[in-house]
CSV table of C-alpha atoms in Angstrom, one decimal:
chain,number,residue,atom,x,y,z
A,104,MET,CA,-7.9,-4.1,3.3
A,105,MET,CA,-7.0,-4.3,7.0
A,106,ARG,CA,-3.3,-4.3,6.0
A,107,SER,CA,-3.5,-0.5,5.7
A,108,PHE,CA,-3.7,0.0,9.5
A,109,LEU,CA,-0.8,-2.4,10.3
A,110,LEU,CA,2.8,-1.3,9.7
A,111,LEU,CA,5.1,-4.3,9.9
A,112,VAL,CA,8.7,-3.7,10.9
A,113,PHE,CA,10.9,-6.8,10.4
A,114,VAL,CA,13.7,-7.0,12.9
A,115,LEU,CA,16.5,-9.4,13.6
A,116,ALA,CA,16.6,-9.8,17.4
A,117,ALA,CA,18.6,-11.7,19.9
A,118,THR,CA,17.2,-12.9,23.2
A,119,ALA,CA,18.3,-9.7,25.0
A,120,LEU,CA,16.3,-7.6,22.6
A,121,GLN,CA,13.2,-9.8,23.1
A,122,ALA,CA,13.4,-9.3,26.9
A,123,ALA,CA,13.8,-5.5,26.4
A,124,GLY,CA,10.6,-5.5,24.3
A,125,ASN,CA,8.7,-7.1,27.0
A,126,VAL,CA,9.8,-4.6,29.6
A,127,MET,CA,8.9,-1.7,27.4
A,128,ALA,CA,5.4,-3.2,26.9
A,129,GLN,CA,4.9,-3.5,30.7
A,130,GLU,CA,6.1,0.0,31.5
A,131,ALA,CA,4.2,1.9,28.8
A,132,GLN,CA,1.6,4.4,29.9
A,133,PRO,CA,-1.9,2.9,29.9
A,134,VAL,CA,-4.4,4.2,27.3
A,135,PHE,CA,-7.2,4.2,29.9
A,136,ALA,CA,-6.9,5.8,33.4
A,137,THR,CA,-7.9,3.7,36.3
A,138,LYS,CA,-7.9,4.1,40.1
A,139,ALA,CA,-6.7,0.6,40.5
A,140,LYS,CA,-3.1,0.1,41.5
A,141,GLN,CA,-2.9,-3.1,39.5
A,142,ALA,CA,-5.1,-3.9,36.5
A,143,TYR,CA,-5.1,-6.3,33.5
A,144,LEU,CA,-7.8,-6.7,30.9
A,145,ILE,CA,-7.7,-9.0,27.9
A,146,GLU,CA,-10.1,-10.2,25.2
A,147,ALA,CA,-10.5,-14.0,25.4
A,148,ALA,CA,-10.6,-15.2,21.8
A,149,THR,CA,-7.5,-13.3,20.6
A,150,GLY,CA,-5.6,-12.8,23.9
A,151,THR,CA,-5.4,-9.1,23.0
A,152,VAL,CA,-4.2,-7.0,26.0
A,153,LEU,CA,-6.5,-4.0,26.3
A,154,LEU,CA,-5.3,-2.6,29.6
A,155,ALA,CA,-2.1,-3.3,31.7
A,156,VAL,CA,-1.2,-1.4,34.8
A,157,ASN,CA,1.4,-2.9,37.1
A,158,GLU,CA,0.1,-6.3,36.0
A,159,ASN,CA,3.1,-8.2,37.4
A,160,GLN,CA,3.1,-6.4,40.7
A,161,SER,CA,2.4,-8.8,43.6
A,162,PHE,CA,-0.4,-8.3,46.1
A,163,PRO,CA,-2.1,-10.6,48.7
A,164,ALA,CA,-4.5,-13.0,47.0
A,165,ALA,CA,-7.0,-12.9,49.9
A,166,SER,CA,-10.2,-14.6,48.9
A,167,LEU,CA,-9.1,-14.8,45.2
A,168,ALA,CA,-6.9,-17.7,46.3
A,169,LYS,CA,-10.1,-19.7,46.1
A,170,LEU,CA,-9.9,-19.6,42.3
A,171,MET,CA,-6.7,-21.7,42.6
A,172,THR,CA,-8.4,-23.9,45.2
A,173,MET,CA,-11.1,-24.7,42.7
A,174,GLU,CA,-8.6,-25.3,39.9
A,175,VAL,CA,-7.1,-28.1,42.0
A,176,VAL,CA,-10.6,-29.5,42.8
A,177,PHE,CA,-11.7,-29.3,39.2
A,178,ASP,CA,-8.6,-31.0,38.1
A,179,ALA,CA,-9.2,-33.9,40.6
A,180,LEU,CA,-12.8,-34.2,39.2
A,181,LYS,CA,-11.5,-34.2,35.6
A,182,SER,CA,-8.9,-36.9,36.4
A,183,GLY,CA,-11.5,-39.1,38.2
A,184,ALA,CA,-9.7,-39.0,41.5
A,185,ILE,CA,-12.9,-37.7,43.1
A,186,SER,CA,-16.5,-37.3,42.0
A,187,PRO,CA,-19.2,-34.8,42.8
A,188,GLU,CA,-20.8,-37.4,45.1
A,189,THR,CA,-17.6,-37.9,47.2
A,190,LEU,CA,-18.3,-37.2,50.8
A,191,TYR,CA,-15.8,-35.3,53.0
A,192,PRO,CA,-16.0,-34.9,56.8
A,193,VAL,CA,-16.2,-31.6,58.6
A,194,SER,CA,-13.2,-31.5,61.0
A,195,GLU,CA,-13.1,-29.4,64.1
A,196,TYR,CA,-10.2,-27.4,62.5
A,197,ALA,CA,-12.3,-26.6,59.4
A,198,TRP,CA,-15.3,-25.7,61.5
A,199,ARG,CA,-13.4,-23.4,63.9
A,200,THR,CA,-11.2,-21.8,61.3
A,201,GLY,CA,-13.7,-21.3,58.5
A,202,GLY,CA,-17.1,-22.3,59.9
A,203,ALA,CA,-19.7,-20.7,62.1
A,204,PRO,CA,-17.3,-19.8,65.0
A,205,SER,CA,-14.8,-18.1,62.7
A,206,GLY,CA,-16.8,-15.0,61.9
A,207,THR,CA,-15.7,-15.2,58.3
A,208,THR,CA,-17.7,-16.1,55.1
A,209,THR,CA,-19.0,-19.7,55.6
A,210,MET,CA,-21.5,-22.2,54.3
A,211,PHE,CA,-22.3,-23.3,57.9
A,212,ALA,CA,-21.3,-26.9,57.5
A,213,ALA,CA,-22.1,-28.7,60.7
A,214,LEU,CA,-19.2,-30.1,62.8
A,215,LYS,CA,-18.6,-33.9,62.2
A,216,SER,CA,-21.1,-34.0,59.4
A,217,GLN,CA,-20.2,-35.2,55.8
A,218,VAL,CA,-20.7,-32.9,52.8
A,219,PRO,CA,-20.7,-33.9,49.1
A,220,VAL,CA,-18.0,-32.4,46.9
A,221,ALA,CA,-20.7,-30.9,44.6
A,222,ASP,CA,-22.1,-28.9,47.6
A,223,LEU,CA,-18.7,-27.9,48.9
A,224,MET,CA,-17.9,-26.5,45.4
A,225,ARG,CA,-21.0,-24.4,45.5
A,226,GLY,CA,-20.1,-23.2,49.0
A,227,VAL,CA,-16.7,-22.0,47.8
A,228,ILE,CA,-17.8,-20.5,44.5
A,229,ILE,CA,-21.1,-18.9,45.4
A,230,GLN,CA,-20.8,-18.2,49.2
A,231,ASN,CA,-17.0,-17.7,49.3
A,232,ALA,CA,-17.1,-20.2,52.1
A,233,ASN,CA,-13.9,-20.7,54.1
A,234,ASP,CA,-15.1,-23.9,55.8
A,235,ALA,CA,-15.8,-25.5,52.4
A,236,CYS,CA,-12.3,-24.7,51.2
A,237,ILE,CA,-10.7,-26.3,54.2
A,238,ILE,CA,-13.0,-29.4,54.1
A,239,LEU,CA,-12.0,-29.9,50.4
A,240,ALA,CA,-8.3,-29.4,51.1
A,241,GLU,CA,-8.3,-31.9,54.0
A,242,GLY,CA,-10.3,-34.4,52.0
A,243,ILE,CA,-8.1,-34.2,48.9
A,244,ALA,CA,-4.7,-33.8,50.4
A,245,ARG,CA,-5.0,-34.8,54.1
A,246,SER,CA,-4.0,-31.4,55.3
A,247,GLU,CA,-4.6,-27.8,54.3
A,248,GLY,CA,-0.8,-27.2,54.2
A,249,GLU,CA,-0.2,-30.1,51.8
A,250,PHE,CA,-3.1,-28.9,49.6
A,251,ALA,CA,-1.7,-25.3,49.5
A,252,ALA,CA,1.6,-26.8,48.3
A,253,ARG,CA,-0.4,-28.5,45.5
A,254,MET,CA,-2.0,-25.1,44.7
A,255,THR,CA,1.4,-23.5,44.2
A,256,ALA,CA,2.8,-26.4,42.2
A,257,LYS,CA,-0.3,-26.4,39.9
A,258,ALA,CA,0.0,-22.6,39.5
A,259,LYS,CA,3.5,-23.0,38.2
A,260,ASP,CA,2.3,-25.8,35.9
A,261,ILE,CA,-0.3,-23.6,34.2
A,262,GLY,CA,2.1,-20.6,33.8
A,263,LEU,CA,1.3,-18.5,36.9
A,264,ALA,CA,4.9,-17.5,37.5
A,265,ARG,CA,4.3,-15.0,40.3
A,266,SER,CA,1.6,-16.7,42.4
A,267,THR,CA,2.2,-18.7,45.7
A,268,PHE,CA,-0.4,-20.0,48.1
A,269,GLY,CA,-0.1,-20.6,51.9
A,270,ASN,CA,-3.6,-22.0,52.4
A,271,ALA,CA,-6.8,-22.9,50.6
A,272,THR,CA,-8.9,-19.9,51.8
A,273,GLY,CA,-6.7,-16.8,51.4
A,274,LEU,CA,-7.2,-16.0,55.1
A,275,PRO,CA,-4.2,-13.9,56.3
A,276,TYR,CA,-2.7,-16.3,58.8
A,277,ALA,CA,-0.8,-17.9,55.9
A,278,GLU,CA,0.4,-15.6,53.1
A,279,SER,CA,-0.8,-16.1,49.5
A,280,TRP,CA,0.4,-13.8,46.7
A,281,THR,CA,-0.7,-13.2,43.1
A,282,THR,CA,-0.7,-10.6,40.4
A,283,ALA,CA,-3.3,-9.1,38.1
A,284,ARG,CA,-1.8,-10.9,35.1
A,285,ASP,CA,-1.8,-14.3,36.9
A,286,LEU,CA,-5.4,-13.8,38.0
A,287,VAL,CA,-6.5,-13.2,34.4
A,288,GLU,CA,-4.6,-16.2,33.1
A,289,LEU,CA,-6.1,-18.4,35.9
A,290,SER,CA,-9.6,-17.1,35.1
A,291,ARG,CA,-9.1,-17.8,31.4
A,292,HIS,CA,-7.7,-21.3,32.3
A,293,LEU,CA,-10.8,-22.1,34.3
A,294,TYR,CA,-13.1,-21.0,31.5
A,295,ARG,CA,-11.2,-23.0,28.9
A,296,ASN,CA,-10.6,-26.2,30.7
A,297,TYR,CA,-13.7,-26.7,32.9
A,298,PRO,CA,-16.7,-25.7,30.9
A,299,GLU,CA,-18.9,-28.0,32.9
A,300,TYR,CA,-18.1,-26.3,36.2
A,301,TYR,CA,-17.5,-22.7,35.1
A,302,PRO,CA,-21.3,-21.8,35.0
A,303,LEU,CA,-21.3,-22.2,38.8
A,304,TYR,CA,-19.6,-18.8,39.1
A,305,ALA,CA,-22.8,-17.2,37.7
A,306,GLN,CA,-25.2,-19.1,40.0
A,307,PRO,CA,-27.0,-16.3,41.9
A,308,ASP,CA,-27.5,-18.1,45.2
A,309,PHE,CA,-27.1,-21.3,47.2
A,310,ALA,CA,-28.7,-22.6,50.4
A,311,TRP,CA,-27.0,-25.1,52.8
A,312,ASN,CA,-28.0,-26.2,56.3
A,313,LYS,CA,-31.2,-24.2,55.7
A,314,ILE,CA,-29.3,-21.0,55.3
A,315,PHE,CA,-29.8,-19.1,52.1
A,316,GLN,CA,-27.0,-16.9,50.8
A,317,ARG,CA,-26.6,-14.9,47.6
A,318,ASN,CA,-23.5,-15.0,45.4
A,319,LYS,CA,-20.7,-12.8,46.9
A,320,ASN,CA,-19.6,-11.5,43.5
A,321,PRO,CA,-20.6,-7.8,43.5
A,322,LEU,CA,-20.7,-7.6,39.7
A,323,LEU,CA,-23.3,-10.3,39.0
A,324,SER,CA,-26.2,-8.0,39.9
A,325,LEU,CA,-25.1,-5.3,37.4
A,326,ASN,CA,-26.9,-7.0,34.5
A,327,MET,CA,-24.0,-6.3,32.1
A,328,GLY,CA,-23.1,-9.9,31.2
A,329,VAL,CA,-20.7,-10.7,34.0
A,330,ASP,CA,-20.6,-14.4,34.7
A,331,GLY,CA,-17.6,-14.7,37.2
A,332,LEU,CA,-15.5,-14.9,39.1
A,333,GLY,CA,-14.8,-13.4,42.6
A,334,ALA,CA,-13.6,-10.6,44.9
A,335,GLY,CA,-11.1,-10.2,47.7
A,336,PHE,CA,-9.9,-7.8,50.4
A,337,ALA,CA,-6.6,-7.6,52.3
A,338,GLU,CA,-5.6,-5.1,55.0
A,339,GLY,CA,-3.1,-2.6,53.7
A,340,THR,CA,-3.6,-3.3,50.0
A,341,GLY,CA,-7.3,-2.9,49.6
A,342,TYR,CA,-10.0,-4.4,47.4
A,343,ALA,CA,-9.4,-6.7,44.4
A,344,LEU,CA,-11.4,-8.8,42.0
A,345,ALA,CA,-11.3,-11.1,39.0
A,346,ALA,CA,-14.1,-10.9,36.5
A,347,SER,CA,-15.3,-12.2,33.2
A,348,VAL,CA,-18.0,-10.7,31.0
A,349,ALA,CA,-19.6,-11.9,27.8
A,350,ARG,CA,-21.5,-9.7,25.3
A,351,ASP,CA,-22.1,-9.6,21.5
A,352,ASN,CA,-19.7,-12.5,20.9
A,353,SER,CA,-16.9,-10.9,22.9
A,354,ARG,CA,-15.6,-12.2,26.2
A,355,LEU,CA,-13.3,-10.1,28.4
A,356,PHE,CA,-11.3,-11.1,31.5
A,357,LEU,CA,-10.3,-8.5,34.1
A,358,ALA,CA,-8.3,-8.4,37.3
A,359,LEU,CA,-8.0,-5.4,39.6
A,360,GLY,CA,-6.2,-4.7,42.8
A,361,GLY,CA,-5.5,-1.9,45.2
A,362,LEU,CA,-9.0,-0.2,45.3
A,363,ALA,CA,-9.9,1.8,48.4
A,364,THR,CA,-13.5,0.6,49.0
A,365,ASP,CA,-15.8,-2.1,47.8
A,366,LYS,CA,-17.9,0.5,46.0
A,367,GLU,CA,-14.9,1.9,44.2
A,368,ARG,CA,-14.0,-1.7,43.2
A,369,THR,CA,-17.5,-2.3,41.7
A,370,ASP,CA,-17.6,1.1,40.0
A,371,GLU,CA,-14.2,0.8,38.5
A,372,ALA,CA,-14.7,-2.7,37.3
A,373,ARG,CA,-18.0,-1.7,35.6
A,374,ARG,CA,-16.3,1.3,34.0
A,375,ILE,CA,-13.4,-0.7,32.6
A,376,LEU,CA,-15.5,-3.5,31.3
A,377,GLU,CA,-18.0,-1.2,29.6
A,378,TRP,CA,-15.0,0.6,28.0
A,379,GLY,CA,-13.5,-2.7,26.8
A,380,LEU,CA,-16.8,-3.9,25.3
A,381,SER,CA,-17.7,-0.6,23.6
A,382,SER,CA,-14.4,0.7,22.4
A,383,PHE,CA,-12.9,-2.3,20.5
A,384,GLU,CA,-13.8,-4.6,17.7
A,385,THR,CA,-12.3,-7.7,16.2
A,386,ARG,CA,-10.2,-7.2,13.1
A,387,VAL,CA,-8.5,-9.8,10.9
A,388,VAL,CA,-4.9,-8.9,10.1
A,389,PHE,CA,-3.7,-12.0,8.2
A,390,LYS,CA,-5.4,-15.2,6.9
A,391,ALA,CA,-4.2,-18.6,8.0
A,392,GLY,CA,-1.2,-19.7,5.9
A,393,GLU,CA,-0.6,-16.2,4.5
A,394,VAL,CA,3.0,-15.1,4.2
A,395,ILE,CA,3.7,-12.5,6.8
A,396,GLY,CA,7.5,-12.0,6.3
A,397,GLN,CA,10.8,-13.7,6.0
A,398,ALA,CA,13.6,-14.9,8.3
A,399,SER,CA,17.3,-15.1,7.2
A,400,ILE,CA,18.7,-18.6,7.2
A,401,TYR,CA,22.5,-19.2,7.6
A,402,GLY,CA,24.3,-22.1,6.1
A,403,GLY,CA,21.3,-23.2,4.0
A,404,VAL,CA,20.5,-23.9,0.4
A,405,GLU,CA,18.2,-20.9,0.6
A,406,SER,CA,19.2,-17.7,2.4
A,407,LYS,CA,15.6,-16.9,3.5
A,408,VAL,CA,12.4,-18.7,4.4
A,409,ASP,CA,8.8,-17.4,4.4
A,410,LEU,CA,7.0,-17.1,7.7
A,411,VAL,CA,3.3,-18.0,8.1
A,412,THR,CA,0.8,-18.5,10.9
A,413,ARG,CA,-1.2,-21.7,11.4
A,414,GLU,CA,-4.4,-19.8,12.3
A,415,PRO,CA,-5.8,-16.5,11.2
A,416,VAL,CA,-4.3,-13.5,12.9
A,417,ASP,CA,-7.0,-11.4,14.4
A,418,ILE,CA,-6.9,-8.8,17.2
A,419,PHE,CA,-9.4,-6.9,19.3
A,420,ALA,CA,-8.5,-3.4,18.1
A,421,PRO,CA,-9.6,0.1,19.1
A,422,LYS,CA,-12.4,1.4,16.9
A,423,SER,CA,-10.6,4.8,16.8
A,424,ASN,CA,-7.0,5.6,15.7
A,425,PRO,CA,-6.2,2.2,14.2
A,426,GLU,CA,-3.2,3.6,12.5
A,427,ARG,CA,-1.3,3.4,15.8
A,428,LEU,CA,-1.1,-0.4,15.5
A,429,SER,CA,2.2,-1.8,14.4
A,430,GLY,CA,3.9,-5.2,14.1
A,431,ARG,CA,7.4,-6.6,14.5
A,432,ILE,CA,8.8,-10.0,13.7
A,433,VAL,CA,11.2,-11.2,16.3
A,434,TYR,CA,13.5,-14.3,16.3
A,435,ASN,CA,16.9,-15.5,17.6
A,436,TRP,CA,19.7,-14.7,15.2
A,437,PRO,CA,21.5,-16.4,13.6
A,438,LEU,CA,18.9,-19.0,12.5
A,439,ARG,CA,20.9,-22.0,11.2
A,440,ALA,CA,19.9,-24.6,8.7
A,441,PRO,CA,18.4,-27.2,8.6
A,442,VAL,CA,15.0,-25.7,9.3
A,443,ALA,CA,11.9,-28.0,9.0
A,444,ARG,CA,8.7,-26.9,7.4
A,445,GLY,CA,6.1,-26.1,10.2
A,446,ARG,CA,8.8,-25.4,12.8
A,447,GLU,CA,8.1,-22.3,15.0
A,448,ILE,CA,11.0,-20.0,14.5
A,449,ALA,CA,9.7,-16.5,15.1
A,450,THR,CA,7.1,-14.4,16.8
A,451,LEU,CA,4.9,-11.6,15.5
A,452,ARG,CA,4.4,-8.9,18.1
A,453,ILE,CA,1.5,-6.6,17.4
A,454,SER,CA,1.6,-3.3,19.4
A,455,SER,CA,-0.7,-0.4,20.0
A,456,GLY,CA,1.7,2.5,20.5
A,457,ASP,CA,4.5,1.1,22.7
A,458,ARG,CA,2.3,-1.5,24.3
A,459,VAL,CA,2.4,-5.1,23.0
A,460,ILE,CA,-1.2,-6.3,22.7
A,461,ARG,CA,-0.7,-9.7,21.1
A,462,GLU,CA,2.0,-12.2,20.3
A,463,ILE,CA,1.6,-14.9,17.6
A,464,PRO,CA,4.0,-17.7,16.8
A,465,LEU,CA,5.3,-17.9,13.2
A,466,GLU,CA,6.3,-21.1,11.3
A,467,ALA,CA,8.6,-21.8,8.5
A,468,ALA,CA,6.6,-22.1,5.3
A,469,ALA,CA,9.1,-24.5,3.7
A,470,SER,CA,12.0,-26.7,4.7
A,471,VAL,CA,15.6,-25.4,4.2
A,472,GLU,CA,18.4,-28.0,4.0
A,473,VAL,CA,22.0,-27.4,4.9
A,474,GLY,CA,23.9,-25.8,1.9
A,475,GLY,CA,27.2,-26.5,0.4
A,476,LEU,CA,30.6,-25.4,1.7
A,477,ARG,CA,30.5,-22.2,-0.3
A,478,ALA,CA,27.1,-21.1,1.2
A,479,GLN,CA,28.2,-22.0,4.7
A,480,ALA,CA,31.6,-20.1,4.4
A,481,SER,CA,29.8,-17.1,2.9
A,482,ASP,CA,27.3,-17.0,5.7
A,483,ALA,CA,30.0,-17.5,8.4
A,484,LEU,CA,31.9,-14.6,7.0
A,485,MET,CA,28.8,-12.4,7.1
A,486,GLU,CA,28.1,-13.5,10.7
A,487,LEU,CA,31.7,-12.5,11.8
A,488,LEU,CA,31.4,-9.2,10.0
A,489,PHE,CA,28.0,-8.5,11.8
A,490,PHE,CA,29.4,-9.1,15.2
A,491,TRP,CA,32.6,-7.2,14.5
A,492,LEU,CA,30.6,-4.2,13.4
């Protein structure tokens, strides 16, 4: 039974205790040493956190801002606002700032020509092209500044709490900031929501204007199953990347920041991904609908309610020392009647040592109606006694 490796500790917790638990998870010492100043690695199917080092520490997005640029483009395609055949003109601003005269990565779109969205997407994703980013931004939102505002708003909509964007390219004349956690969540979002476009990140090369260029992602040539996403560099903070790898029915998402050289970035990413793929395995902890614990109900016809999960609870656990895994049920106390069956009222936090690796919502297995005056008075007295103590 897998239950033998999971010690469940059931805890009544107020909101302040929940916040303290999150801080403890972020500050815990990593189980894997890395040269990266920021790092975040998760397994896709379960959301299990395998590595977290300063994952909420901000650093310049640089070219990784293009991941958010493409999210806005993909969303416009999905909504029908634009199509792959939509033509956008190459303005002089786009040509000078991100095209041939700029000396930056470019797809060499010709001044005053018109380029289909499908080709501009390939320019951004495969060639890391700054001119393609600006052409898309101007075409969709009239100006790059307005498009950048959309990027930041969309980032907040999908839960990237610490990311802001000043332009569509990540070029340093307008600041863009992100974190390792946000980059992983963005990468995972792109994979989940745009399966028709995500394979572009693994396309090995692209030619435009009779100029052939290979994919700028340094990990694609390693033949280890990497199929995305991109890399960046900023003066003063170093080399960064966002990556996804799939092998043996497992998919990992990784973000790194603060590496000293592009070689160190590639070597460190390969080392971390290989560790993640070889050192963990999927384990089922609870079946769907299985009772995991109970929560106390105040003022109800019943004093407790069973807690269950809607889906099976599985984690991507270390193959060695599984006894270190533990679990805690957390909810806001007091939990008052009435409580409807199926209502999410608690969270199961699974930890490896002091590090929270997965959080799963828990539902009430049954409805609990409001009790009589005697039950309400008794529970009110207990609540007063608890706070007095």
